[in-house]
Short mmCIF file of C-alpha atoms and ligand atoms in Angstrom, two decimals:
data_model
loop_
_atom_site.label_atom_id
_atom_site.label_comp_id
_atom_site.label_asym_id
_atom_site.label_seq_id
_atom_site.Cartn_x
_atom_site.Cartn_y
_atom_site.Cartn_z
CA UNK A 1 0.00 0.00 0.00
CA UNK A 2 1.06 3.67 -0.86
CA UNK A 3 2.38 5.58 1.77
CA UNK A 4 0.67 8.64 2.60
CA UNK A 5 2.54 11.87 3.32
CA UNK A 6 0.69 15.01 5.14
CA UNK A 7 2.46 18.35 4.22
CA UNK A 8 1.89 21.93 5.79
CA UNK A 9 3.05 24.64 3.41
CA UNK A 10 2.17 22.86 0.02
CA UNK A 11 2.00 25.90 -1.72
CA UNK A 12 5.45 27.32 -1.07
CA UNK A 13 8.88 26.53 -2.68
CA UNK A 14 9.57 23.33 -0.07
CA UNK A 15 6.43 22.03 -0.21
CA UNK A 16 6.25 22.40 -3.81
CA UNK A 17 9.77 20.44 -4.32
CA UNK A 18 8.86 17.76 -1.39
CA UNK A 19 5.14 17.43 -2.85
CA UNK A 20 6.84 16.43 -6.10
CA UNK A 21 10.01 13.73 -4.84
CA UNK A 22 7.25 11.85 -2.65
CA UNK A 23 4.88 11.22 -5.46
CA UNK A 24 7.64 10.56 -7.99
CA UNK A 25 8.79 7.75 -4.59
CA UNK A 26 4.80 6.65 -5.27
CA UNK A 27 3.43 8.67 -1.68
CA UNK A 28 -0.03 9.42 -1.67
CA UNK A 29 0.36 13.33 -0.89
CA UNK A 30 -2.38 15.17 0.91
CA UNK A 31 -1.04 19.19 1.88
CA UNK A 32 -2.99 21.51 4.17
CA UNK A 33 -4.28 24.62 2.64
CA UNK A 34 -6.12 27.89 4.08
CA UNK A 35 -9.54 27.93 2.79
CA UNK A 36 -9.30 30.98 1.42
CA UNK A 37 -6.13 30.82 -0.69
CA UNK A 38 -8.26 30.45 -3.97
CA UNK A 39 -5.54 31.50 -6.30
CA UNK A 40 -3.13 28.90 -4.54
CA UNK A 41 -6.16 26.48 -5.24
CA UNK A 42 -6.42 26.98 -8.51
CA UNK A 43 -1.99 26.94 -9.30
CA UNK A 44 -1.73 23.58 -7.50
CA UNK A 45 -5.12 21.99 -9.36
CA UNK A 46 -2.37 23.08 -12.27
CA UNK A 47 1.05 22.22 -10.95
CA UNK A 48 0.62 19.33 -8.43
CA UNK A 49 -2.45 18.35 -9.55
CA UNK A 50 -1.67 14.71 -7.63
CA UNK A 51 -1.99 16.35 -3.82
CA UNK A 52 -5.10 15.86 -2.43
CA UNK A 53 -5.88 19.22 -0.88
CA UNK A 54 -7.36 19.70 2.76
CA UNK A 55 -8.30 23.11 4.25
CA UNK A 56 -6.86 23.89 7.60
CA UNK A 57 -4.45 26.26 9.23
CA UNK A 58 -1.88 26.23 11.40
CA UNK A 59 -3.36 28.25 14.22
CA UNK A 60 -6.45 26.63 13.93
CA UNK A 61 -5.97 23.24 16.71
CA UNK A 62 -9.47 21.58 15.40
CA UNK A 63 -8.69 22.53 11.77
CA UNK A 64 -5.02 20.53 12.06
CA UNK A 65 -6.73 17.57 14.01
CA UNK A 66 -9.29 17.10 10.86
CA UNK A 67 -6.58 17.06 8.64
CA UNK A 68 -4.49 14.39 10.45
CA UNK A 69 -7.73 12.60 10.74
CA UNK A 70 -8.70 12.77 6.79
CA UNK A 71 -5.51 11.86 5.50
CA UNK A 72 -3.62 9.03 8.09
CA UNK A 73 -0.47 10.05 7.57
CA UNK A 74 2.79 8.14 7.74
CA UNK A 75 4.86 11.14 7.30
CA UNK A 76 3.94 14.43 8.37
CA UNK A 77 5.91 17.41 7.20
CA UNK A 78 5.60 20.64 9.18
CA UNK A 79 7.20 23.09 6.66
CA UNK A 80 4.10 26.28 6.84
CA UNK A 81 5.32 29.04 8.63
CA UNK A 82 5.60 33.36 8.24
CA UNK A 83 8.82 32.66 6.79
CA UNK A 84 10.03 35.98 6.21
CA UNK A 85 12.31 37.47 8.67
CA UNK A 86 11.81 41.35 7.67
CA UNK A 87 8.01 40.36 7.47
CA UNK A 88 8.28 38.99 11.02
CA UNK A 89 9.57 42.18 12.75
CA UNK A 90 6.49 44.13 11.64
CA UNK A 91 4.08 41.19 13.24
CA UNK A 92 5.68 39.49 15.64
CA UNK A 93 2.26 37.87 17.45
CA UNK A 94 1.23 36.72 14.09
CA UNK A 95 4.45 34.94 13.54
CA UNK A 96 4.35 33.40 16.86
CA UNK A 97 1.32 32.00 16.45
CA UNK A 98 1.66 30.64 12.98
CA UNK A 99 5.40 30.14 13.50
CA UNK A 100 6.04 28.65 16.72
CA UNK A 101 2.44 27.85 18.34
CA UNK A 102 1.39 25.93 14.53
CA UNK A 103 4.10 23.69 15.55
CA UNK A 104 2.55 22.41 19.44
CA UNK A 105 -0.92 22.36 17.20
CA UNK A 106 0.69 20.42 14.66
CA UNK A 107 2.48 18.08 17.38
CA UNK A 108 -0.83 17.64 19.21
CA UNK A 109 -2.90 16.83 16.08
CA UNK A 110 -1.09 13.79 15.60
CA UNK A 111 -1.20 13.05 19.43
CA UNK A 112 -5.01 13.76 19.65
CA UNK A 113 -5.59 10.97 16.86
CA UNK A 114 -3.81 8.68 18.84
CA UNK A 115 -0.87 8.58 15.94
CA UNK A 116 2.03 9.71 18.09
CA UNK A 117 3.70 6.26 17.66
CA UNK A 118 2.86 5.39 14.16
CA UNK A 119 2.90 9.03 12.22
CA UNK A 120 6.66 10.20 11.73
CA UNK A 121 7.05 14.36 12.28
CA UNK A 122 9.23 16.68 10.43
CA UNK A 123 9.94 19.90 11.48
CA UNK A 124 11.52 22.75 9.51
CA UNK A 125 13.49 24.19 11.51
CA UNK A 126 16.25 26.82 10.40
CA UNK A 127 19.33 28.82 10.70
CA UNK A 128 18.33 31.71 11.45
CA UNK A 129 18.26 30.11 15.27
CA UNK A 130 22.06 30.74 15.05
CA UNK A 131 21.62 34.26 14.48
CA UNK A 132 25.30 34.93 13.58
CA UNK A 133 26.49 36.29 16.53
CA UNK A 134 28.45 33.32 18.17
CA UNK A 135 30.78 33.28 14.58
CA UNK A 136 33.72 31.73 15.71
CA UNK A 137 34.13 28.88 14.06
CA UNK A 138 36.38 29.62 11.14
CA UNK A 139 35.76 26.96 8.24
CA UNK A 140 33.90 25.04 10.36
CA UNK A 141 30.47 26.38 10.48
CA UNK A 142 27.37 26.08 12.61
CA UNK A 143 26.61 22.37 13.34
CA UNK A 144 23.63 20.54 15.66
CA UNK A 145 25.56 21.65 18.71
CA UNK A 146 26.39 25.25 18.51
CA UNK A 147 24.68 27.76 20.35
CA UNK A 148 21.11 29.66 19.20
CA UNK A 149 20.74 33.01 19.41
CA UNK A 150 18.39 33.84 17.50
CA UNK A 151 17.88 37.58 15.64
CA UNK A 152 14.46 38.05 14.98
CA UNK A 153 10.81 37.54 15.92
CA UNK A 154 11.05 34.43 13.57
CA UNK A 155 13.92 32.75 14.86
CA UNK A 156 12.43 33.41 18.21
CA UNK A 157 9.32 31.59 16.98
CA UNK A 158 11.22 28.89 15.26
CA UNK A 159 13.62 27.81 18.18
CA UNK A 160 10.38 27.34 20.21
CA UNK A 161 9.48 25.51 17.28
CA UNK A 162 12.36 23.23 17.36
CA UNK A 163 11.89 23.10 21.21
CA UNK A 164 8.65 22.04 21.59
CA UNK A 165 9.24 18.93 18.58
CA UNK A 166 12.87 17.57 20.58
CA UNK A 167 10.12 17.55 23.72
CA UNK A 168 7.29 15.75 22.07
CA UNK A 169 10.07 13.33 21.07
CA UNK A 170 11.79 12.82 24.72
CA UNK A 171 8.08 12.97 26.22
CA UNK A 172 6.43 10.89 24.16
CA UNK A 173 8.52 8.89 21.85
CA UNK A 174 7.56 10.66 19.13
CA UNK A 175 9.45 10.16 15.81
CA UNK A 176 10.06 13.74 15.72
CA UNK A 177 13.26 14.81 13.93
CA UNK A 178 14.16 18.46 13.17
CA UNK A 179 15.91 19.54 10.07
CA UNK A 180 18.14 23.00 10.72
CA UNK A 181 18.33 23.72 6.67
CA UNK A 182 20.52 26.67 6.30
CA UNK A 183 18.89 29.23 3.36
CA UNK A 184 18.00 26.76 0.19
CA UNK A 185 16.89 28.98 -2.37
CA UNK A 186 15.52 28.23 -7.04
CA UNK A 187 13.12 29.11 -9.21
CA UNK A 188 10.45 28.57 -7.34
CA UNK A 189 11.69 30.84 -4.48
CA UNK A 190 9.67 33.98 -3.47
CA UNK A 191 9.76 37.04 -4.87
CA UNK A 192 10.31 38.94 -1.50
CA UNK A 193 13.21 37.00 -0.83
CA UNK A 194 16.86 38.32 -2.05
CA UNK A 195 17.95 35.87 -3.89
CA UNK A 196 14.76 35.50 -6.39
CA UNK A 197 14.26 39.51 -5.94
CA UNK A 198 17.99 39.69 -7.97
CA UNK A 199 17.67 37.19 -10.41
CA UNK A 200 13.88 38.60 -11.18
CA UNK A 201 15.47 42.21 -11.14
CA UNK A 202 18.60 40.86 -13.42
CA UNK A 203 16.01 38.94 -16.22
CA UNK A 204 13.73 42.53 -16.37
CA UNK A 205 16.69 44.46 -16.74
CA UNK A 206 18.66 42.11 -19.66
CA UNK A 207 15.16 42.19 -21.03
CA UNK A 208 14.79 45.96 -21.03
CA UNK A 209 12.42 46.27 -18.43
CA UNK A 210 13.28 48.11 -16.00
CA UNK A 211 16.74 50.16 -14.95
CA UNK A 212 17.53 49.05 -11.11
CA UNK A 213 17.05 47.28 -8.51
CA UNK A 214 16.14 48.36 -4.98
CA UNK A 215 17.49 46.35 -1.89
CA UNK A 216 18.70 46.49 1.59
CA UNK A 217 22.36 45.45 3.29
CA UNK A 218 24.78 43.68 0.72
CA UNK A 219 27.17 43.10 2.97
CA UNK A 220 25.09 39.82 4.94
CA UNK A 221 26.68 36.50 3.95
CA UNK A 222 24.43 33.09 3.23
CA UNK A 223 25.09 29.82 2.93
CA UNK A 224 23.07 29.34 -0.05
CA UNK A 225 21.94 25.78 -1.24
CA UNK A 226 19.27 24.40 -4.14
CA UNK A 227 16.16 23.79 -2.56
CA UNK A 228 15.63 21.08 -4.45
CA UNK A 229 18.29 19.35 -3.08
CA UNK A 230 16.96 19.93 0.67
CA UNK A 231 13.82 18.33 0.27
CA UNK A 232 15.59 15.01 -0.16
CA UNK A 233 17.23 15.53 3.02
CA UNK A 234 14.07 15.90 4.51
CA UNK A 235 12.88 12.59 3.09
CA UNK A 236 15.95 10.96 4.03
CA UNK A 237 15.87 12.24 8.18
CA UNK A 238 12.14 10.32 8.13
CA UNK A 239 13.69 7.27 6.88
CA UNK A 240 16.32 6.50 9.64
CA UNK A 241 15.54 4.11 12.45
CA UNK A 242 15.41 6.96 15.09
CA UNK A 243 14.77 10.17 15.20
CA UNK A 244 17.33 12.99 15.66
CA UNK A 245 18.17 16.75 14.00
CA UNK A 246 20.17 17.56 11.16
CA UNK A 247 22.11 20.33 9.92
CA UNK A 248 21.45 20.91 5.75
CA UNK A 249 23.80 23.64 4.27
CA UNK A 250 26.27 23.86 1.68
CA UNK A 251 29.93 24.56 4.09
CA UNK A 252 29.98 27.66 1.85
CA UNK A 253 29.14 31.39 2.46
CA UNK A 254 28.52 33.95 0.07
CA UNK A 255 27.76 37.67 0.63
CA UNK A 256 24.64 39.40 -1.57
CA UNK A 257 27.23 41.03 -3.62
CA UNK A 258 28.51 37.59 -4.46
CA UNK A 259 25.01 36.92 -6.05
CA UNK A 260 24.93 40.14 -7.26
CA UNK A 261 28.22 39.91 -9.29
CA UNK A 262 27.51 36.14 -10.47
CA UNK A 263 23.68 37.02 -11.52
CA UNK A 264 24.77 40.19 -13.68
CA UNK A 265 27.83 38.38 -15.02
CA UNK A 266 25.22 35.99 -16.29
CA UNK A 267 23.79 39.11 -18.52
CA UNK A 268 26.55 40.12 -19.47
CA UNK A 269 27.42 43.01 -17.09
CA UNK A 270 30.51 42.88 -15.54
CA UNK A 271 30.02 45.69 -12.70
CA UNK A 272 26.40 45.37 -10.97
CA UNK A 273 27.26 48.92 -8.80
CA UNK A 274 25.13 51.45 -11.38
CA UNK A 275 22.02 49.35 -11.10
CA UNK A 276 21.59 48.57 -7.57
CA UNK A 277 20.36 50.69 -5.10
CA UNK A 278 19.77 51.01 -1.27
CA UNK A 279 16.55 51.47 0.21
CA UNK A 280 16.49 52.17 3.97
CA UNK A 281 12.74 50.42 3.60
CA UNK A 282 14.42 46.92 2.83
CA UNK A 283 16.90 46.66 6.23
CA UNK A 284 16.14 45.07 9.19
CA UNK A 285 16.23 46.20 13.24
CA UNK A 286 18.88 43.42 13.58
CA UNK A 287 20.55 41.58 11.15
CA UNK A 288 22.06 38.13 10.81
CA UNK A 289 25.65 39.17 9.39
CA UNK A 290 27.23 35.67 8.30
CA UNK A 291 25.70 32.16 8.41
CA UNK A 292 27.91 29.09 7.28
CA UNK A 293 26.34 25.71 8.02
CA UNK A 294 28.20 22.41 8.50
CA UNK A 295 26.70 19.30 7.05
CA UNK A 296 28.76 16.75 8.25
CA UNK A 297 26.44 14.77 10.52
CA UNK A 298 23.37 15.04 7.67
CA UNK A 299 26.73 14.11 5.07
CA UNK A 300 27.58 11.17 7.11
CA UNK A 301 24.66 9.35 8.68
CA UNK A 302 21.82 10.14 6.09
CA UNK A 303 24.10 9.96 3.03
CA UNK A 304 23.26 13.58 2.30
CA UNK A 305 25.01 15.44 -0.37
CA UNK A 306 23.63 19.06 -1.97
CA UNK A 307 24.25 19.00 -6.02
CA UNK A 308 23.85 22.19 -6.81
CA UNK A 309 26.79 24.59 -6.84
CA UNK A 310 26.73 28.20 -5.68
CA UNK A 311 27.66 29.11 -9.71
CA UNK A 312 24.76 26.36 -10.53
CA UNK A 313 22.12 28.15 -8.30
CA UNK A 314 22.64 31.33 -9.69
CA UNK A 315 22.86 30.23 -13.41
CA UNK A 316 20.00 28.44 -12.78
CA UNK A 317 17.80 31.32 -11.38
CA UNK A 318 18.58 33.94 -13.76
CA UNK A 319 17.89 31.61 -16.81
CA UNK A 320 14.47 30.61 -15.45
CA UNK A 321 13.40 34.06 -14.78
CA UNK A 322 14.73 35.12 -18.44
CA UNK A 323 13.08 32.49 -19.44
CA UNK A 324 9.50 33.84 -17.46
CA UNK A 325 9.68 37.08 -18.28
CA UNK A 326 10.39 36.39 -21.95
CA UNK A 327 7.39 34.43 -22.04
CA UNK A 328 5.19 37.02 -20.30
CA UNK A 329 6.72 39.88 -22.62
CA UNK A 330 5.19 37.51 -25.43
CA UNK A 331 1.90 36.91 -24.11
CA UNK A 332 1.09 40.81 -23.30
CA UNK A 333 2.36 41.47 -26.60
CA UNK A 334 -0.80 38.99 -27.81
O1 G4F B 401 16.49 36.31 1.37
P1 G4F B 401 16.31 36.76 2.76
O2 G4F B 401 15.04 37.45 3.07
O3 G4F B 401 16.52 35.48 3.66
P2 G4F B 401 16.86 35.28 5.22
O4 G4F B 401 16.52 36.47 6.01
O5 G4F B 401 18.28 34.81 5.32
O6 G4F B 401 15.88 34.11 5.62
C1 G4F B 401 15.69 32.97 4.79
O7 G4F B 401 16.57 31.95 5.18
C2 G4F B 401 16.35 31.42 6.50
C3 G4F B 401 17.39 30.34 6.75
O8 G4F B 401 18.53 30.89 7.35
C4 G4F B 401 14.93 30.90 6.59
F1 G4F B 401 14.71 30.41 7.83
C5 G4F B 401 13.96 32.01 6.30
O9 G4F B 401 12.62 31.52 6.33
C6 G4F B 401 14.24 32.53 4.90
O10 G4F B 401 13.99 31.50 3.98
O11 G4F B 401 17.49 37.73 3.20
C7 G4F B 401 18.84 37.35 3.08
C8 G4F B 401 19.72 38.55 3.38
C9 G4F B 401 19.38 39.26 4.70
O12 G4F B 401 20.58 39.58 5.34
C10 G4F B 401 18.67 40.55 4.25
O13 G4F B 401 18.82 41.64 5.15
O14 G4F B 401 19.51 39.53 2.36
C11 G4F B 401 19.41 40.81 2.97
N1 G4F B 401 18.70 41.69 2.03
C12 G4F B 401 19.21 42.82 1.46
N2 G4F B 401 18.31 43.41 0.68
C13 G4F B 401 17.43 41.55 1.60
C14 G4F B 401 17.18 42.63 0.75
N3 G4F B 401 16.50 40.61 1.87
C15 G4F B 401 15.29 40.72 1.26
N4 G4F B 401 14.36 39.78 1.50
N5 G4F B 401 15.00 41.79 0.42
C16 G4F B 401 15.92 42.77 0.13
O15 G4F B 401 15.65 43.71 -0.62
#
């Protein structure tokens, strides 16, 4: 019989890529949805037209506990969350809830079913729990045992996040395992995130579109990896014996003028200076300065190895969105 996979955050670029590797491993793939995301609806009727759709939200307990009960799940991925850190700092409650309290519903959906011992939990947790500050490790990078400190109202959230899911495991021998994935970032990335912001800006401006591009501190370094490539270390934590956390990152960091040099190099344009911009608007209270991620343990014990190159990820972006916006220019043209 098929195995059946429960995913929070279907719609966005993880659950997207995750939705996709479990039905290509044969998964039947149900993914929670808020009932009134009817343009979301309507993309994944066209795009992942296999997931069986189930309306429910994260700070919604009774919602979460219908949607474990609907779909049985051997594998439940917890990846929904206000993911966006500047977003975060101007609603803080809202990413609590969503963020960090969606988690204990999630956790307590599965126990109120009675599935604690038979459904297997995944929890997205992140990087941003380092928060940058405790950067002394020199070409080694964070790893499962450095110290959190997190720098924002969602790495606040999160690290309760990856709190509450270690406790659920110790309490209740949950197989709970939390995946610390360091930034992961393609073409299906959001627009309001840097990376896909650039390559976006880069495509309109080789395609005449616009002139600049408007962003916040350059100077931040991110150990950037192909999303694509995380999702099967997700896959791969729920398939171990036991239960544990995992570090996913590349062992490289990069500043935003890195990505800004490679992306315009890819158009062409050998100094990126005249065409970007700083906008007060787009920096943050506090800042995460440098995050460099060590995947040894993930390398080691789950057979774990990213693909993508830094070079690769960049390439890869830019083209797509040339691609996009091509196509668009076309269509309006119609
Ligand atoms: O792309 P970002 O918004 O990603 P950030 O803040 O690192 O968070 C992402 O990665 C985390 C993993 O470590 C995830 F947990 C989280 O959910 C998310 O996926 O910003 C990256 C850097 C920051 O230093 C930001 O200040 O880019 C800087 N930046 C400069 N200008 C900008 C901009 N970020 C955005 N989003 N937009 C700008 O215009």
């Amino acid at each position: 019989m098929a195995k059946k996979a429960l995913i929070s955050g279907i719609t966005g670029q993880d659950g997207r890529h995750l939705a996709e590797l479990l039905n290509d491993k044969g998964y039947e793939v149900h993914g929670i949805i808020r009932g009134q995301e009817n343009t979301k609806k309507s993309i994944m009727k066209q795009e992942l037209s296999f997931v069986h759709l189930i309306e429910a939200d994260l700070t919604d307990q009774s919602s979460l506990v219908r949607a474990v009960e609907i779909s049985q799940p051997d594998e439940v991925y917890n990846l929904a969350a206000i993911s966006h850190v500047g977003y975060s700092f101007k609603n803080p409650q809202l990413t609590l809830d969503v963020t960090g309290k969606g988690v204990l519903n999630m956790l307590e959906a599965i126990r109120l079913n009675g599935m604690e011992k038979t459904a297997r939990f995944y929890q997205a947790s992140t990087s941003e729990m380092f928060g940058g500050l405790d950067y002394n490790r020199p070409g080694k990078g964070y790893d499962e045992n450095a110290l959190f400190h997190p720098r924002s109202p969602y790495g606040v959230a999160k690290l309760y996040g990856h709190w509450i899911t270690k406790n659920y495991r110790e309490s209740y021998g949950m197989h709970a395992s939390c995946g610390i994935l360091f930034n992961h970032e393609g073409p299906k990335r959001g627009i309001e995130f840097v990376t896909r912001k650039i390559s976006n800006a880069v495509a309109r401006i080789h395609l005449g579109l616009q002139d600049h591009i408007e962003l916040g501190n350059l100077d931040p370094k991110r150990d950037w990896g192909y999303a694509g490539d995380y999702v099967e270390g997700m896959w791969l934590m729920l398939q171990q014996p036991k239960p544990d956390d995992y570090v996913l990152a590349t062992g490289e960091t990069h500043s935003i003028k890195d990505f800004l040099e490679l992306a315009f190099k890819e158009i062409g344009i050998n100094d990126w200076r005249p065409y970007v911009k700083q906008n007060p608007l787009f920096m943050r209270p506090a800042e995460v300065d440098i995050l460099l991620g060590n995947p040894k343990k993930a390398e080691e014990k789950l057979g774990w190895k990213r693909r993508v190159d830094f070079p690769g990820l960049v390439k890869m972006m830019v083209d797509h969105d040339i691609e996009l916006e091509t196509k668009a220019m076309k269509k309006n043209k119609k």
